[in-house]
CSV table of C-alpha atoms in Angstrom, one decimal:
chain,number,residue,atom,x,y,z
A,1,MET,CA,0.0,0.0,0.0
A,2,ARG,CA,1.4,3.4,-1.0
A,3,LYS,CA,2.4,5.7,1.9
A,4,LYS,CA,0.4,8.9,2.0
A,5,ASN,CA,2.2,12.1,1.3
A,6,ILE,CA,1.5,14.5,4.2
A,7,ALA,CA,2.6,18.2,4.2
A,8,VAL,CA,3.0,19.9,7.5
A,9,VAL,CA,2.1,23.5,6.6
A,10,MET,CA,3.6,26.1,8.9
A,11,GLY,CA,4.5,29.8,9.0
A,12,GLY,CA,1.9,32.4,8.3
A,13,TYR,CA,1.5,36.1,7.7
A,14,SER,CA,1.4,37.3,11.3
A,15,ASP,CA,4.0,37.7,14.1
A,16,GLU,CA,2.9,34.3,15.2
A,17,TYR,CA,4.8,32.6,12.4
A,18,LYS,CA,7.8,31.8,14.7
A,19,VAL,CA,5.5,29.9,17.1
A,20,SER,CA,4.0,28.1,14.1
A,21,LEU,CA,7.4,26.9,12.9
A,22,LYS,CA,8.0,25.4,16.3
A,23,SER,CA,4.6,23.7,16.3
A,24,GLY,CA,5.2,22.4,12.8
A,25,GLN,CA,8.5,20.9,13.8
A,26,LEU,CA,6.9,18.9,16.6
A,27,ILE,CA,4.2,17.6,14.3
A,28,PHE,CA,6.8,16.8,11.6
A,29,ASP,CA,8.9,14.9,14.1
A,30,SER,CA,5.9,13.1,15.6
A,31,LEU,CA,4.0,11.7,12.5
A,32,ASP,CA,4.5,8.0,11.9
A,33,ARG,CA,7.0,7.4,9.1
A,34,GLU,CA,5.8,3.8,8.7
A,35,ILE,CA,2.5,5.1,7.4
A,36,TYR,CA,3.3,8.5,6.0
A,37,ASN,CA,5.8,10.4,3.9
A,38,VAL,CA,6.1,13.6,5.8
A,39,TYR,CA,7.2,16.9,4.3
A,40,LYS,CA,7.5,20.5,5.4
A,41,VAL,CA,5.8,23.4,3.6
A,42,VAL,CA,6.3,27.0,4.7
A,43,VAL,CA,3.7,29.6,3.8
A,44,LEU,CA,4.9,33.2,4.3
A,45,LYS,CA,3.6,36.5,2.9
A,46,ASP,CA,6.5,36.8,0.4
A,47,GLU,CA,6.8,33.1,-0.6
A,48,TRP,CA,5.3,29.6,-0.3
A,49,TYR,CA,7.9,26.9,-0.4
A,50,PHE,CA,8.6,23.2,0.1
A,51,LEU,CA,11.7,22.1,2.0
A,52,ASP,CA,13.4,18.9,0.7
A,53,GLU,CA,15.4,16.5,2.9
A,54,ASN,CA,18.4,18.9,2.6
A,55,GLU,CA,16.3,21.9,3.7
A,56,HIS,CA,16.6,23.3,0.2
A,57,LYS,CA,13.6,25.4,-0.9
A,58,LYS,CA,11.4,24.4,-3.8
A,59,PRO,CA,8.5,26.6,-4.9
A,60,ILE,CA,4.9,25.7,-4.3
A,61,ASN,CA,2.6,25.8,-7.3
A,62,LYS,CA,-0.4,27.7,-6.1
A,63,ALA,CA,-2.6,26.4,-9.0
A,64,ASP,CA,-2.9,23.0,-7.1
A,65,PHE,CA,-0.6,23.3,-4.0
A,66,SER,CA,1.9,20.9,-5.4
A,67,ALA,CA,5.7,21.2,-4.9
A,68,ASN,CA,7.8,21.9,-8.0
A,69,LEU,CA,10.8,19.5,-7.6
A,70,GLY,CA,12.6,20.5,-10.8
A,71,ASN,CA,13.2,18.4,-14.0
A,72,GLY,CA,9.5,18.6,-14.7
A,73,GLU,CA,8.7,16.6,-11.5
A,74,SER,CA,6.1,17.7,-8.9
A,75,LEU,CA,4.9,16.3,-5.6
A,76,LYS,CA,1.2,16.3,-4.7
A,77,PHE,CA,0.0,15.9,-1.1
A,78,ASP,CA,-2.7,13.5,0.0
A,79,ALA,CA,-3.4,15.8,3.0
A,80,CYS,CA,-2.0,19.0,4.6
A,81,PHE,CA,-1.6,19.3,8.3
A,82,ASN,CA,-2.5,22.9,8.9
A,83,ILE,CA,-0.5,24.3,11.9
A,84,ILE,CA,-0.5,28.0,10.9
A,85,HIS,CA,-1.5,30.3,13.8
A,86,GLY,CA,-3.2,33.5,12.8
A,87,SER,CA,-3.6,34.5,9.1
A,88,PRO,CA,-4.0,32.7,6.7
A,89,GLY,CA,-4.3,29.4,8.4
A,90,GLU,CA,-6.6,30.3,11.3
A,91,ASN,CA,-9.0,32.7,9.7
A,92,GLY,CA,-10.4,30.6,6.8
A,93,ILE,CA,-8.3,32.1,4.0
A,94,LEU,CA,-6.1,29.0,3.5
A,95,GLN,CA,-9.0,26.6,4.0
A,96,ALA,CA,-11.1,28.3,1.3
A,97,TYR,CA,-8.1,28.2,-1.1
A,98,TRP,CA,-7.5,24.5,-0.4
A,99,ASP,CA,-11.2,23.8,-1.0
A,100,ALA,CA,-11.0,25.6,-4.3
A,101,VAL,CA,-8.0,23.5,-5.5
A,102,GLY,CA,-9.3,20.2,-4.1
A,103,GLN,CA,-6.7,19.8,-1.4
A,104,LYS,CA,-7.5,17.8,1.8
A,105,TYR,CA,-6.5,19.3,5.1
A,106,THR,CA,-6.7,18.9,8.9
A,107,GLY,CA,-8.9,20.9,11.3
A,108,CYS,CA,-12.1,22.8,10.8
A,109,ASP,CA,-13.5,24.1,7.5
A,110,PHE,CA,-13.1,27.7,6.3
A,111,TYR,CA,-16.4,29.0,7.8
A,112,GLN,CA,-15.7,27.8,11.4
A,113,SER,CA,-12.1,29.0,11.1
A,114,ALA,CA,-13.2,32.5,9.9
A,115,LEU,CA,-16.0,32.7,12.6
A,116,THR,CA,-13.8,31.7,15.5
A,117,PHE,CA,-11.0,34.1,14.5
A,118,ASN,CA,-13.6,36.9,14.9
A,119,LYS,CA,-14.1,37.2,18.7
A,120,LYS,CA,-17.2,39.3,18.6
A,121,ASP,CA,-19.0,37.0,16.2
A,122,THR,CA,-18.0,33.9,18.1
A,123,LEU,CA,-19.4,35.2,21.3
A,124,ALA,CA,-22.5,36.5,19.6
A,125,VAL,CA,-23.3,33.1,18.1
A,126,LEU,CA,-22.5,31.1,21.3
A,127,SER,CA,-24.7,33.4,23.4
A,128,LYS,CA,-27.6,32.0,21.4
A,129,TYR,CA,-26.7,28.6,23.0
A,130,GLY,CA,-26.6,30.1,26.5
A,131,ILE,CA,-22.8,30.3,26.8
A,132,PRO,CA,-22.0,33.5,28.8
A,133,SER,CA,-19.2,36.0,28.0
A,134,ALA,CA,-18.1,39.3,29.5
A,135,LYS,CA,-20.0,42.5,28.6
A,136,SER,CA,-18.2,44.3,25.9
A,137,ILE,CA,-18.3,47.3,23.4
A,138,TYR,CA,-17.4,46.7,19.8
A,139,LEU,CA,-15.8,49.4,17.7
A,140,ARG,CA,-14.6,49.9,14.1
A,141,LYS,CA,-11.7,52.2,13.3
A,142,GLY,CA,-13.1,55.7,12.9
A,143,GLU,CA,-16.0,55.2,15.3
A,144,GLU,CA,-16.0,57.6,18.2
A,145,ILE,CA,-16.8,56.8,21.9
A,146,SER,CA,-16.0,58.8,24.9
A,147,ASP,CA,-13.9,57.4,27.8
A,148,ASP,CA,-16.8,58.3,30.1
A,149,LYS,CA,-19.2,56.2,28.1
A,150,ILE,CA,-16.9,53.2,28.2
A,151,VAL,CA,-16.5,53.5,32.0
A,152,GLU,CA,-20.2,54.0,32.5
A,153,GLU,CA,-21.1,50.9,30.5
A,154,LEU,CA,-18.3,48.5,31.6
A,155,GLY,CA,-16.7,50.0,34.7
A,156,LEU,CA,-12.9,49.5,35.3
A,157,PRO,CA,-10.7,47.6,34.8
A,158,VAL,CA,-11.4,46.6,31.1
A,159,PHE,CA,-9.5,44.7,28.5
A,160,VAL,CA,-9.0,46.4,25.1
A,161,LYS,CA,-8.2,43.8,22.4
A,162,PRO,CA,-8.2,43.5,18.6
A,163,ASN,CA,-11.2,41.7,17.4
A,164,GLN,CA,-9.2,39.5,15.0
A,165,SER,CA,-5.7,38.7,16.3
A,166,GLY,CA,-4.0,35.7,17.8
A,167,SER,CA,-1.6,35.1,20.7
A,168,SER,CA,-2.9,38.0,22.7
A,169,LEU,CA,-1.1,40.5,20.4
A,170,GLY,CA,-2.3,44.1,20.9
A,171,ILE,CA,-4.2,43.4,24.2
A,172,SER,CA,-4.1,45.8,27.2
A,173,LYS,CA,-5.6,45.7,30.6
A,174,VAL,CA,-6.7,49.2,31.5
A,175,LYS,CA,-7.3,50.2,35.1
A,176,GLU,CA,-7.4,54.0,34.7
A,177,LYS,CA,-9.6,56.0,32.4
A,178,ALA,CA,-6.6,58.1,31.3
A,179,GLU,CA,-5.0,54.9,29.8
A,180,LEU,CA,-8.0,54.0,27.5
A,181,GLN,CA,-7.0,55.9,24.4
A,182,MET,CA,-3.4,54.6,24.3
A,183,ALA,CA,-4.8,51.0,24.7
A,184,ILE,CA,-7.3,51.6,21.9
A,185,GLU,CA,-4.6,52.9,19.5
A,186,MET,CA,-2.4,49.8,20.3
A,187,ALA,CA,-5.3,47.4,19.5
A,188,TYR,CA,-6.0,49.2,16.2
A,189,LYS,CA,-2.4,48.5,15.2
A,190,GLU,CA,-3.3,44.8,15.0
A,191,ASP,CA,-6.9,45.1,13.6
A,192,ASP,CA,-9.4,47.6,12.3
A,193,GLU,CA,-12.0,46.3,14.7
A,194,ILE,CA,-11.6,46.1,18.5
A,195,LEU,CA,-13.4,44.9,21.6
A,196,ILE,CA,-13.4,46.7,24.9
A,197,GLU,CA,-14.4,44.1,27.5
A,198,ARG,CA,-15.3,44.2,31.2
A,199,ALA,CA,-12.5,42.5,33.1
A,200,LEU,CA,-13.8,39.4,35.0
A,201,ASN,CA,-12.2,38.6,38.3
A,202,GLY,CA,-11.9,34.8,38.5
A,203,THR,CA,-9.9,31.8,37.6
A,204,GLU,CA,-8.6,31.6,34.0
A,205,VAL,CA,-8.5,28.2,32.4
A,206,SER,CA,-7.6,26.9,29.0
A,207,VAL,CA,-9.5,23.9,27.7
A,208,GLY,CA,-8.4,21.6,25.0
A,209,VAL,CA,-11.2,20.0,23.0
A,210,LEU,CA,-11.0,17.9,19.9
A,211,ASP,CA,-12.8,15.1,18.1
A,212,TYR,CA,-10.7,12.0,18.8
A,213,LYS,CA,-11.6,8.6,17.3
A,214,GLY,CA,-15.2,9.7,16.7
A,215,GLU,CA,-15.8,11.3,20.0
A,216,VAL,CA,-15.6,14.9,21.2
A,217,ILE,CA,-13.4,14.9,24.3
A,218,VAL,CA,-11.9,17.4,26.7
A,219,LEU,CA,-8.2,16.8,26.6
A,220,GLY,CA,-7.6,18.8,29.8
A,221,ILE,CA,-8.3,21.9,31.8
A,222,THR,CA,-5.2,24.0,32.5
A,223,GLU,CA,-5.3,26.8,35.0
A,224,ILE,CA,-3.4,29.9,33.9
A,225,VAL,CA,-1.6,32.0,36.6
A,226,PRO,CA,0.2,34.8,34.7
A,227,ASP,CA,3.2,36.4,36.4
A,228,LYS,CA,1.9,39.6,34.8
A,229,GLU,CA,-1.6,41.2,34.7
A,230,PHE,CA,-3.0,38.7,32.2
A,231,PHE,CA,-2.1,35.9,29.8
A,232,ASP,CA,-0.3,38.0,27.1
A,233,TYR,CA,2.2,36.9,24.4
A,234,GLU,CA,5.1,36.8,26.8
A,235,ALA,CA,3.1,34.7,29.3
A,236,LYS,CA,2.0,32.3,26.5
A,237,TYR,CA,5.3,31.8,24.7
A,238,GLU,CA,8.1,33.1,26.9
A,239,GLY,CA,7.3,31.4,30.2
A,240,ALA,CA,5.9,34.3,32.1
A,241,SER,CA,3.1,32.3,33.6
A,242,GLN,CA,2.3,29.1,35.6
A,243,GLU,CA,0.2,26.6,33.7
A,244,ILE,CA,-1.3,24.1,36.1
A,245,THR,CA,-2.8,20.9,34.7
A,246,PRO,CA,-5.3,19.8,35.9
A,247,ALA,CA,-6.7,23.1,37.1
A,248,ARG,CA,-7.2,23.5,40.8
A,249,ILE,CA,-11.0,23.6,40.6
A,250,ASP,CA,-13.6,21.4,42.3
A,251,GLU,CA,-15.4,18.5,40.7
A,252,GLU,CA,-18.6,20.3,40.1
A,253,THR,CA,-16.9,23.3,38.4
A,254,THR,CA,-14.7,20.9,36.4
A,255,LYS,CA,-17.8,19.2,35.0
A,256,LYS,CA,-19.4,22.6,34.2
A,257,VAL,CA,-16.3,23.7,32.3
A,258,GLU,CA,-16.1,20.5,30.4
A,259,GLU,CA,-19.8,20.6,29.4
A,260,THR,CA,-19.6,24.2,28.3
A,261,ALA,CA,-16.4,23.7,26.3
A,262,ILE,CA,-17.9,20.7,24.5
A,263,GLN,CA,-21.2,22.5,23.9
A,264,ALA,CA,-19.3,25.5,22.4
A,265,TYR,CA,-17.2,23.1,20.1
A,266,LYS,CA,-20.3,21.2,18.9
A,267,SER,CA,-22.5,24.3,18.5
A,268,LEU,CA,-20.0,25.8,16.1
A,269,GLY,CA,-19.6,22.5,14.1
A,270,MET,CA,-15.9,22.3,15.0
A,271,SER,CA,-13.4,19.7,13.9
A,272,GLY,CA,-9.8,19.1,14.9
A,273,PHE,CA,-7.8,20.8,17.7
A,274,SER,CA,-9.3,23.6,19.6
A,275,ARG,CA,-8.4,25.5,22.8
A,276,SER,CA,-11.1,27.6,24.5
A,277,GLU,CA,-10.2,30.2,27.1
A,278,PHE,CA,-12.6,30.8,30.0
A,279,ILE,CA,-12.7,32.9,33.2
A,280,ILE,CA,-14.6,31.1,36.0
A,281,VAL,CA,-16.6,33.4,38.2
A,282,ASP,CA,-18.7,31.9,41.0
A,283,GLY,CA,-18.6,28.5,39.4
A,284,ILE,CA,-19.7,29.8,36.0
A,285,PRO,CA,-17.3,29.6,33.0
A,286,TYR,CA,-17.4,32.8,30.8
A,287,LEU,CA,-15.9,32.3,27.3
A,288,LEU,CA,-13.2,34.6,26.2
A,289,GLU,CA,-12.3,33.1,22.8
A,290,MET,CA,-11.8,29.9,21.0
A,291,ASN,CA,-8.6,29.1,19.1
A,292,THR,CA,-8.9,26.6,16.2
A,293,ASN,CA,-5.1,26.2,15.6
A,294,PRO,CA,-3.6,26.6,19.1
A,295,GLY,CA,0.1,26.5,19.7
A,296,PHE,CA,1.6,23.0,19.4
A,297,SER,CA,5.3,23.5,20.3
A,298,PRO,CA,6.6,21.2,23.1
A,299,ALA,CA,5.9,24.0,25.6
A,300,SER,CA,2.3,24.6,24.5
A,301,ILE,CA,-0.7,23.8,26.5
A,302,LEU,CA,-2.4,21.2,24.2
A,303,PRO,CA,0.6,18.8,24.1
A,304,GLN,CA,0.9,19.1,27.9
A,305,GLN,CA,-2.8,18.2,28.3
A,306,ALA,CA,-2.4,15.2,25.9
A,307,LYS,CA,0.5,13.9,27.9
A,308,ILE,CA,-1.6,14.0,31.1
A,309,TYR,CA,-4.7,12.5,29.3
A,310,GLY,CA,-2.5,9.7,28.1
A,311,ILE,CA,-2.6,10.3,24.4
A,312,SER,CA,0.8,10.4,22.6
A,313,ILE,CA,1.6,13.2,20.3
A,314,LYS,CA,2.0,10.6,17.5
A,315,ASP,CA,-1.5,9.3,18.0
A,316,LEU,CA,-3.0,12.8,18.4
A,317,CYS,CA,-1.5,14.0,15.1
A,318,GLY,CA,-2.1,10.7,13.3
A,319,ASN,CA,-5.8,11.0,14.3
A,320,GLU,CA,-6.0,14.4,12.6
A,321,VAL,CA,-4.4,13.1,9.4
A,322,GLU,CA,-6.6,10.1,9.2
A,323,LYS,CA,-9.7,12.4,9.5
A,324,ALA,CA,-8.4,14.7,6.8
A,325,LEU,CA,-7.7,11.7,4.4
A,326,LYS,CA,-11.4,10.6,4.8
A,327,LYS,CA,-12.8,14.1,3.9
């Protein structure tokens, strides 16, 4: 039986591409070579390329996502393992392109990817299913709102965040009214739409959910204890936080978080890896956001949860590939 050709697609157009390259390397190293031929493909703003066994670059033909090997030879992939964080792999752009050229891929479809990358729309959809979130104000660039109005509606402190951005880029926690405008300007550097959100005082948890061997499971609940004010880029990727798995919450709260995370996953018609962020206040989990392509480097939360759950990275990644091949 012919081994399937699997491309691990990494990189991306945002500042998260460095994290994606680390995630991609772990997946590349973990996939079973007895079943698959595994290749690296890097997608960057300026170039898309295939890396051969000597790490030499070969261009990707965007007409069908094949690799041009030279001498008239090309390599087609049976499936792509999408591990791009941020644009274009986590906002639906790459998935829509792959659908157009008939390329199979891991993870959710373009609609779910685009929806979950938009924090406002995700929270609005899930509110219809009874999943609570913090009160917020949504603004587009150019729209005016007074600092007094923000404080009147939301109180202080608040979080000011880009509506569509990953890895906590552009997020500020604002405690004083005088700091609002600077925080808003910072968020607009990442996106033309922003959310100003009431800060919830509770326990922050990160919940891995995926469909594994035909069943939607919670991989784990990790408690986030940032050394700083909140779980920002530095806390996520540079070790400035404690990540405690399993979270230090009681059995009843654990059950509630698991049920809410699975409900959110199923309500959105998700597939593949996901990581949902919640703040638990008085036993109620409030959804902050859902990531459809969370970090997967050795230091990332999802691999840590898998280890505790008892699923090897090889099995976790192989499960994703097998689902993609059946699409």
